[in-house]
Short mmCIF file of C-alpha atoms in Angstrom, two decimals:
data_model
loop_
_atom_site.label_atom_id
_atom_site.label_comp_id
_atom_site.label_asym_id
_atom_site.label_seq_id
_atom_site.Cartn_x
_atom_site.Cartn_y
_atom_site.Cartn_z
CA MET A 1 177.84 116.29 19.12
CA ASP A 2 178.05 117.51 22.72
CA SER A 3 174.39 118.41 22.39
CA ILE A 4 173.58 114.76 21.62
CA LEU A 5 175.59 113.76 24.67
CA LYS A 6 173.46 116.08 26.78
CA GLU A 7 170.24 114.74 25.24
CA ILE A 8 171.25 111.14 25.99
CA LYS A 9 172.02 112.13 29.57
CA ASP A 10 168.61 113.81 29.85
CA VAL A 11 166.87 110.66 28.61
CA LEU A 12 168.82 108.04 30.57
CA GLY A 13 170.29 110.09 33.41
CA GLY A 14 167.31 109.45 35.65
CA ASN A 15 168.34 105.78 35.91
CA ASP A 16 170.64 105.00 38.83
CA ASP A 17 172.39 102.28 36.81
CA PHE A 18 173.34 104.69 34.00
CA PHE A 19 176.99 105.79 33.94
CA MET A 20 178.86 108.47 31.96
CA LEU A 21 182.61 108.39 32.59
CA GLU A 22 185.24 110.78 31.26
CA GLN A 23 188.37 108.90 30.16
CA ILE A 24 191.66 109.71 28.38
CA ILE A 25 192.43 107.07 25.76
CA ASP A 26 195.43 107.49 23.46
CA HIS A 27 195.69 111.11 24.59
CA LYS A 28 192.15 111.68 23.34
CA GLN A 29 189.27 112.85 25.49
CA THR A 30 186.54 110.19 25.45
CA VAL A 31 183.28 109.58 27.25
CA LEU A 32 182.07 106.09 28.15
CA LEU A 33 178.31 105.56 28.46
CA GLY A 34 176.24 102.52 29.37
CA LEU A 35 174.05 100.75 31.92
CA ASP A 36 175.86 99.21 34.86
CA SER A 37 173.10 96.61 35.28
CA LEU A 38 173.88 95.15 31.82
CA ILE A 39 177.66 95.71 31.58
CA ASP A 40 180.42 94.09 33.61
CA MET A 41 182.46 97.28 33.97
CA PRO A 42 185.79 95.87 35.30
CA LYS A 43 186.00 93.26 32.54
CA THR A 44 184.86 95.72 29.86
CA ILE A 45 187.46 98.32 30.89
CA GLN A 46 190.07 95.56 30.95
CA ALA A 47 189.06 94.48 27.43
CA LEU A 48 189.22 98.11 26.25
CA GLU A 49 192.75 98.56 27.68
CA LYS A 50 193.85 95.23 26.20
CA HIS A 51 192.75 96.19 22.70
CA PHE A 52 194.37 99.61 23.10
CA CYS A 53 197.68 98.08 24.16
CA GLN A 54 197.61 95.70 21.20
CA SER A 55 196.76 98.36 18.60
CA GLY A 56 198.59 101.33 20.14
CA GLU A 57 195.94 103.73 18.91
CA ILE A 58 192.24 104.36 19.21
CA ASP A 59 191.42 103.92 15.52
CA TYR A 60 190.84 100.18 16.03
CA LEU A 61 187.51 101.12 17.53
CA HIS A 62 186.27 102.01 14.07
CA GLN A 63 185.90 98.31 13.34
CA ALA A 64 182.37 98.95 14.67
CA GLU A 65 179.87 100.93 12.67
CA GLU A 66 179.71 104.57 13.75
CA LYS A 67 176.27 105.72 14.83
CA LYS A 68 175.00 109.30 14.72
CA GLU A 69 171.25 109.19 15.28
CA LYS A 70 170.24 109.82 18.90
CA SER A 71 167.60 107.05 18.85
CA ASP A 72 170.17 104.53 17.61
CA LEU A 73 172.62 105.56 20.30
CA ILE A 74 170.04 105.22 23.08
CA GLN A 75 168.94 101.84 21.74
CA THR A 76 172.57 100.67 21.71
CA VAL A 77 172.87 101.55 25.40
CA LEU A 78 169.58 99.79 26.23
CA GLU A 79 170.83 96.66 24.43
CA GLY A 80 173.75 96.42 26.84
CA LYS A 81 176.57 97.88 24.72
CA MET A 82 179.04 100.48 25.98
CA LEU A 83 179.14 103.67 23.90
CA ILE A 84 182.42 105.50 23.33
CA TYR A 85 182.24 109.18 22.39
CA ILE A 86 185.50 110.63 21.04
CA ARG A 87 185.33 114.39 21.52
CA SER A 88 188.12 115.35 19.11
CA GLN A 89 186.62 113.30 16.28
CA GLN A 90 183.01 113.83 17.39
CA ALA A 91 182.42 110.12 16.74
CA TRP A 92 179.99 107.78 18.50
CA ILE A 93 181.21 104.16 18.45
CA PRO A 94 179.70 101.11 20.22
CA PHE A 95 182.41 99.00 21.85
CA VAL A 96 181.94 95.66 20.15
CA ASN A 97 183.76 93.73 22.89
CA THR A 98 181.52 94.91 25.71
CA VAL A 99 181.41 92.25 28.43
CA GLY A 100 177.84 91.79 29.63
CA ARG A 101 176.74 90.62 33.02
CA GLU A 102 175.76 86.98 33.36
CA LEU A 103 171.98 87.37 33.18
CA SER A 104 171.09 84.23 31.19
CA ARG A 105 171.13 80.62 32.30
CA GLY A 106 173.22 78.08 30.43
CA VAL A 107 171.95 75.33 28.16
CA GLU A 108 170.12 72.81 30.35
CA SER A 109 167.66 69.95 30.01
CA PRO A 110 164.10 70.86 28.94
CA THR A 111 161.85 71.66 31.88
CA ASN A 112 158.41 71.29 30.27
CA ASP A 113 159.00 68.71 27.52
CA ASN A 114 160.29 65.40 28.84
CA ILE A 115 162.87 63.39 26.88
CA LEU A 116 163.18 59.71 27.76
CA GLN A 117 165.83 58.70 25.23
CA GLY A 118 167.49 61.46 23.26
CA PRO A 119 169.65 64.60 23.49
CA LEU A 120 169.10 66.36 26.83
CA LEU A 121 169.25 69.89 25.43
CA GLY A 122 166.70 72.65 25.88
CA PHE A 123 166.43 76.20 24.61
CA THR A 124 167.25 79.13 26.88
CA GLU A 125 166.04 82.75 27.04
CA ASP A 126 169.07 83.97 25.05
CA LEU A 127 168.35 84.25 21.33
CA ILE A 128 171.96 83.90 20.13
CA THR A 129 172.46 80.79 22.26
CA ASN A 130 169.36 79.15 20.76
CA ILE A 131 170.53 79.89 17.21
CA GLY A 132 173.95 78.48 18.08
CA VAL A 133 172.39 75.25 19.38
CA ILE A 134 170.54 74.83 16.08
CA ARG A 135 173.54 75.70 13.91
CA LYS A 136 175.72 73.23 15.79
CA GLU A 137 173.39 70.45 14.69
CA ILE A 138 172.67 71.73 11.16
CA SER A 139 176.03 72.76 9.69
CA SER A 140 174.61 73.50 6.25
CA ILE A 141 174.80 76.55 3.99
CA ASN A 142 171.09 76.03 3.33
CA LEU A 143 170.17 77.02 6.89
CA ILE A 144 169.12 80.66 6.64
CA VAL A 145 168.70 82.94 9.66
CA LYS A 146 166.97 86.32 9.29
CA ASP A 147 166.85 88.74 12.23
CA TYR A 148 164.09 91.29 12.76
CA SER A 149 163.56 93.97 15.40
CA PHE A 150 159.95 94.73 16.37
CA GLY A 151 158.44 97.51 18.41
CA VAL A 152 158.89 101.24 18.81
CA ASP A 153 159.10 101.84 22.54
CA GLN A 154 160.49 98.43 23.48
CA LYS A 155 162.59 96.67 20.86
CA LYS A 156 162.19 92.90 20.62
CA LYS A 157 164.35 90.70 18.44
CA VAL A 158 162.86 87.84 16.45
CA SER A 159 164.82 85.39 14.33
CA LEU A 160 163.34 83.54 11.37
CA LEU A 161 164.96 80.21 10.46
CA PHE A 162 164.36 77.97 7.46
CA ARG A 163 166.11 75.57 5.11
CA SER A 164 166.36 77.22 1.70
CA ASP A 165 166.41 73.83 -0.03
CA LYS A 166 163.45 72.42 1.90
CA VAL A 167 161.16 75.31 2.83
CA ASN A 168 157.70 75.80 1.41
CA VAL A 169 158.43 78.88 -0.71
CA LYS A 170 154.91 80.28 -0.58
CA LEU A 171 154.82 80.01 3.20
CA LYS A 172 158.28 81.58 3.53
CA ASN A 173 157.48 84.53 1.28
CA THR A 174 154.21 85.19 3.10
CA VAL A 175 155.84 85.20 6.54
CA ILE A 176 158.77 87.39 5.43
CA ARG A 177 156.46 89.90 3.74
CA ILE A 178 154.29 90.22 6.85
CA MET A 179 157.25 90.55 9.23
CA GLU A 180 158.95 93.23 7.12
CA ASN A 181 155.73 95.26 6.98
CA GLU A 182 154.85 94.97 10.69
CA LYS A 183 158.08 95.99 12.40
CA HIS A 184 156.27 98.66 14.41
CA VAL A 185 154.22 96.03 16.31
CA GLU A 186 155.13 95.37 19.96
CA LEU A 187 155.89 91.65 20.43
CA ASN A 188 155.89 90.24 23.95
CA THR A 189 153.67 87.15 23.82
CA ILE A 190 152.61 84.43 21.39
CA GLN A 191 149.28 86.23 20.98
CA ASP A 192 151.17 89.30 19.75
CA ILE A 193 152.97 87.20 17.14
CA SER A 194 149.67 85.58 16.06
CA ASN A 195 148.05 89.00 15.66
CA MET A 196 151.06 90.26 13.73
CA LEU A 197 150.84 87.34 11.30
CA GLY A 198 147.09 87.93 10.86
CA PHE A 199 145.77 84.77 12.50
CA PRO A 200 142.11 84.91 13.68
CA LYS A 201 141.80 85.55 17.42
CA ARG A 202 138.96 83.08 17.99
CA ASN A 203 140.76 79.96 16.78
CA LEU A 204 140.71 77.08 19.23
CA ILE A 205 143.72 75.44 17.63
CA SER A 206 147.16 76.97 18.10
CA ASN A 207 148.80 78.14 14.87
CA PHE A 208 152.23 77.33 16.27
CA LYS A 209 153.84 74.20 17.51
CA THR A 210 155.81 75.31 20.58
CA THR A 211 158.77 73.25 21.71
CA GLU A 212 161.87 73.66 23.84
CA ILE A 213 163.51 70.57 22.32
CA PRO A 214 166.10 71.40 19.59
CA LEU A 215 165.62 67.94 18.06
CA GLU A 216 162.05 68.87 17.14
CA VAL A 217 163.32 72.06 15.47
CA TYR A 218 165.92 70.17 13.42
CA ARG A 219 163.33 67.80 12.04
CA SER A 220 160.80 70.56 11.39
CA LEU A 221 163.36 72.47 9.35
CA GLU A 222 164.11 69.30 7.38
CA ARG A 223 160.39 68.98 6.65
CA GLY A 224 160.25 72.47 5.14
CA LYS A 225 158.72 74.32 8.07
CA ILE A 226 159.60 77.76 9.40
CA VAL A 227 160.90 78.38 12.91
CA LEU A 228 160.52 81.62 14.88
CA LEU A 229 162.75 82.37 17.88
CA LEU A 230 161.72 85.24 20.15
CA ASP A 231 164.35 86.86 22.36
CA ARG A 232 163.89 86.13 26.10
CA PHE A 233 161.50 83.28 25.22
CA PRO A 234 162.86 79.74 25.85
CA PHE A 235 160.69 78.08 23.19
CA ALA A 236 160.75 77.75 19.43
CA LEU A 237 157.60 78.52 17.46
CA ILE A 238 157.19 76.23 14.46
CA LEU A 239 154.97 77.11 11.49
CA PRO A 240 152.68 75.58 10.48
CA ASN A 241 151.21 73.48 13.26
CA VAL A 242 149.61 70.35 11.74
CA LEU A 243 147.51 67.48 13.08
CA SER A 244 150.40 65.01 13.16
CA ASP A 245 152.31 67.26 15.60
CA MET A 246 149.75 66.28 18.23
CA PHE A 247 150.75 62.61 18.10
CA PHE A 248 154.17 62.31 16.43
CA LEU A 249 157.30 63.20 18.38
CA GLU A 250 160.69 63.17 16.70
CA ASN A 251 162.22 61.50 19.73
CA ASP A 252 160.03 58.46 18.92
CA ARG A 253 162.53 57.60 16.17
CA ASN A 254 165.09 56.69 18.83
CA TYR A 255 163.06 53.52 19.47
CA SER A 256 162.48 50.54 17.23
CA TYR A 257 159.87 50.90 14.50
CA PRO A 258 157.15 48.72 16.13
CA ILE A 259 157.57 50.55 19.45
CA MET A 260 157.41 53.91 17.68
CA LEU A 261 154.15 52.96 15.97
CA SER A 262 152.72 51.64 19.25
CA MET A 263 153.52 54.88 21.09
CA ARG A 264 151.93 57.01 18.39
CA LEU A 265 148.86 54.78 18.22
CA LEU A 266 148.57 55.06 22.01
CA ARG A 267 148.51 58.86 21.78
CA ILE A 268 145.82 58.78 19.10
CA THR A 269 143.78 56.42 21.28
CA GLY A 270 144.28 58.75 24.25
CA ALA A 271 142.95 61.73 22.28
CA LEU A 272 139.85 59.78 21.22
CA ILE A 273 139.21 58.58 24.77
CA SER A 274 139.59 62.10 26.14
CA VAL A 275 137.08 63.53 23.67
CA ILE A 276 134.51 60.72 23.51
CA LEU A 277 134.33 59.02 26.92
CA PRO A 278 132.51 61.69 29.04
CA GLY A 279 129.93 62.31 26.31
CA LEU A 280 129.43 58.58 25.77
CA TYR A 281 128.79 58.06 29.49
CA VAL A 282 126.12 60.78 29.58
CA ALA A 283 124.50 59.56 26.34
CA LEU A 284 124.22 55.95 27.48
CA VAL A 285 123.11 56.75 31.02
CA SER A 286 120.63 59.56 30.37
CA VAL A 287 119.35 59.29 26.78
CA ASN A 288 120.07 55.86 25.27
CA PRO A 289 120.32 53.30 28.10
CA GLU A 290 118.66 50.72 25.82
CA MET A 291 121.96 50.42 23.91
CA LEU A 292 123.62 48.81 26.95
CA ARG A 293 123.53 45.11 27.73
CA ILE A 294 121.09 44.39 30.54
CA GLU A 295 123.87 43.33 32.94
CA LEU A 296 125.86 46.51 32.27
CA ALA A 297 122.72 48.67 32.49
CA LEU A 298 121.90 47.18 35.92
CA SER A 299 125.49 47.73 37.08
CA VAL A 300 125.36 51.38 35.99
CA ALA A 301 121.98 51.87 37.65
CA GLN A 302 123.30 50.35 40.87
CA SER A 303 126.35 52.65 40.88
CA ARG A 304 124.03 55.66 40.50
CA ASP A 305 121.66 54.54 43.22
CA GLY A 306 121.08 57.49 45.54
CA VAL A 307 122.83 60.10 43.35
CA PRO A 308 120.56 63.18 43.37
CA TYR A 309 121.86 64.81 40.18
CA PRO A 310 121.31 63.86 36.53
CA ALA A 311 124.30 62.35 34.74
CA PHE A 312 125.02 65.52 32.75
CA LEU A 313 125.15 67.76 35.82
CA GLU A 314 127.33 65.45 37.87
CA THR A 315 129.73 65.04 34.93
CA ILE A 316 129.99 68.80 34.35
CA LEU A 317 130.61 69.45 38.06
CA MET A 318 133.36 66.84 38.33
CA LEU A 319 135.01 67.98 35.10
CA LEU A 320 135.11 71.55 36.38
CA ILE A 321 136.64 70.37 39.66
CA LEU A 322 139.28 68.47 37.69
CA GLU A 323 140.04 71.57 35.62
CA LEU A 324 140.49 73.56 38.83
CA ILE A 325 142.84 70.91 40.22
CA LEU A 326 144.94 70.93 37.03
CA GLU A 327 145.15 74.71 37.01
CA ALA A 328 146.05 74.81 40.70
CA SER A 329 148.80 72.22 40.24
CA LEU A 330 150.32 74.38 37.50
CA ARG A 331 150.18 77.65 39.41
CA LEU A 332 151.29 76.47 42.85
CA PRO A 333 154.96 75.99 43.81
CA LYS A 334 156.35 72.55 43.01
CA SER A 335 156.65 71.74 46.71
CA VAL A 336 152.90 72.26 47.20
CA GLY A 337 151.45 71.18 43.84
CA PRO A 338 151.64 67.38 44.39
CA THR A 339 149.92 67.75 47.76
CA ILE A 340 147.01 69.68 46.23
CA THR A 341 146.74 67.09 43.46
CA MET A 342 146.58 64.28 46.02
CA VAL A 343 143.96 66.08 48.11
CA GLY A 344 141.85 66.95 45.10
CA GLY A 345 142.22 63.70 43.20
CA ILE A 346 142.06 61.08 45.92
CA ILE A 347 140.52 62.50 49.08
CA LEU A 348 137.92 64.65 47.33
CA GLY A 349 137.02 61.90 44.88
CA GLN A 350 136.52 59.37 47.64
CA ALA A 351 134.50 61.85 49.69
CA VAL A 352 132.03 62.70 46.92
CA VAL A 353 131.45 59.00 46.22
CA GLU A 354 130.83 58.16 49.85
CA ALA A 355 128.48 61.15 50.10
CA ARG A 356 126.55 59.69 47.11
CA LEU A 357 126.97 62.91 45.13
CA VAL A 358 128.42 61.13 42.08
CA SER A 359 128.70 57.53 41.01
CA ASN A 360 131.77 55.29 41.22
CA LEU A 361 131.65 54.70 37.48
CA LEU A 362 131.89 58.44 36.74
CA ILE A 363 135.03 58.76 38.89
CA ILE A 364 136.65 55.95 36.87
CA ILE A 365 135.64 57.55 33.57
CA LEU A 366 136.91 61.00 34.49
CA ALA A 367 140.19 59.60 35.80
CA ALA A 368 140.70 57.73 32.53
CA THR A 369 139.79 60.87 30.57
CA THR A 370 142.30 63.03 32.45
CA ILE A 371 145.09 60.49 32.06
CA ALA A 372 144.33 60.02 28.34
CA ASN A 373 144.39 63.78 27.77
CA SER A 374 147.92 63.93 29.19
CA THR A 375 149.25 61.64 26.44
CA ILE A 376 148.77 64.35 23.80
CA ILE A 377 151.91 66.21 22.72
CA GLY A 378 151.92 69.92 23.48
CA PHE A 379 150.06 71.72 26.24
CA SER A 380 148.11 73.90 23.78
CA ASN A 381 146.93 70.79 21.92
CA SER A 382 145.67 69.19 25.14
CA ILE A 383 143.76 72.38 25.96
CA PHE A 384 141.73 72.48 22.74
CA ILE A 385 141.00 68.76 23.06
CA ARG A 386 139.58 69.53 26.52
CA ILE A 387 137.38 72.23 24.98
CA PHE A 388 136.04 69.89 22.29
CA LYS A 389 135.21 67.42 25.07
CA TYR A 390 132.64 69.84 26.52
CA ILE A 391 131.03 70.42 23.11
CA LEU A 392 130.52 66.69 22.66
CA LEU A 393 129.27 66.37 26.24
CA ILE A 394 126.53 68.98 25.72
CA LEU A 395 125.41 67.44 22.41
CA SER A 396 125.36 63.96 23.98
CA ALA A 397 123.21 65.19 26.88
CA ILE A 398 120.65 66.61 24.42
CA PHE A 399 120.62 64.10 21.55
CA GLY A 400 122.29 61.04 23.01
CA VAL A 401 124.54 58.86 20.85
CA PHE A 402 123.32 60.69 17.75
CA GLY A 403 124.54 63.97 19.27
CA LEU A 404 127.89 62.38 20.12
CA PHE A 405 128.51 61.30 16.53
CA SER A 406 127.23 64.63 15.24
CA GLY A 407 129.74 66.36 17.51
CA LEU A 408 132.53 64.14 16.20
CA PHE A 409 131.54 65.08 12.66
CA PHE A 410 131.60 68.76 13.64
CA VAL A 411 135.06 68.42 15.18
CA ALA A 412 136.38 66.58 12.10
CA ALA A 413 134.90 69.23 9.79
CA TYR A 414 136.42 72.02 11.89
CA LEU A 415 139.87 70.42 11.77
CA ALA A 416 139.58 69.83 8.04
CA SER A 417 138.62 73.47 7.38
CA TYR A 418 141.42 74.90 9.52
CA ASN A 419 144.59 76.17 7.87
CA THR A 420 147.65 78.22 8.76
CA LEU A 421 148.73 80.70 6.07
CA GLY A 422 147.18 78.46 3.44
CA MET A 423 148.63 75.20 4.82
CA PRO A 424 145.85 72.70 5.74
CA TYR A 425 145.89 71.54 9.33
CA VAL A 426 145.09 67.92 8.48
CA THR A 427 148.15 67.50 6.26
CA MET A 428 150.43 64.90 7.73
CA LYS A 429 153.78 66.56 7.00
CA GLY A 430 153.34 70.17 5.92
CA GLU A 431 156.48 69.94 3.81
CA GLY A 432 157.34 70.86 0.29
CA ASN A 433 159.36 73.29 -1.77
CA SER A 434 156.36 74.52 -3.68
CA GLY A 435 155.74 77.98 -4.92
#
């Protein structure tokens, strides 16, 4: 066993935060090993002495499972546990009461998903904390949690949660079979999880509904969906992602029924405006102006008086500028982001109109489109809606109103043909205990 001790020192000894301390416990020669960056040594030693004083002997340590494989021992150290090697017994035992350093933030309000009227809880980077938040709300024996460890060089924990009495059995069995067969895959991002589950890489629609609101997870589990929690990732991944997730938020149920319906209808209207409005503007201005009333046609022509570019080109240029502004506002520090948004949205917009580079009407349309796109639930959903907007814009510039409606038909057909592990995207609930 001393040879294993030497091998562990050879592997981890090059790290300045690695410690290997010789100690006498219960008149037995022991060696304590661990990483000082992950272990609170004073508190851990205090806990070790406390347990020793209570038990009077070292055998209480055997409450933990003894490990013998070198790879398991090294992984235990990397996970933040303190290893105890008893020389006389040649036993390797992880100290189960290791006190870790405070490296994770506490449960706070969600930072990306806003809650107007509901529980102000958000997931954190700690996997156990997230599971505890869910279990505190769902105190049922039917809530099943399965833990998996992925990767060879860098272990990553993933937890699979479902309601055994509600889950879609076929979906559950498929996900479990894939995860048990792909444990060698390195998981660090959502793309890695998508590749592991076998989702096509070129899909525009996200296969997961991502949320940091526990309330959304509770309801999804009740509807028979599966939830994936990735360690060090403060979001829950819900399978499958369906069309209704783009418009229906569980927090809506904290309002009266008419208000709930109005809010959801407003989001659906916002999605339609975001997709249709730019293409409709180009179609009516460039290809089919005869469809406008004469008064409106004259007003549009007057607003475009002196603009040197065709409607399609000016629309594409302004949309790209808006995309750059949105991306810049996300990447810049919060203290600078609002300033850039003001400069780009107000000053730049006014300047291009006064310079007669674009029309006043186009600025209004693009502002309405950007605002409407923000009403959609989920950042990934708003992104693919923005992509579909460009497809409809190109078709409208070529074929006019006919191209716009053809593009809408294409989008509807694409959504109808899309599925996640056999679950159609256009289903409204995605629930069921089938199988």
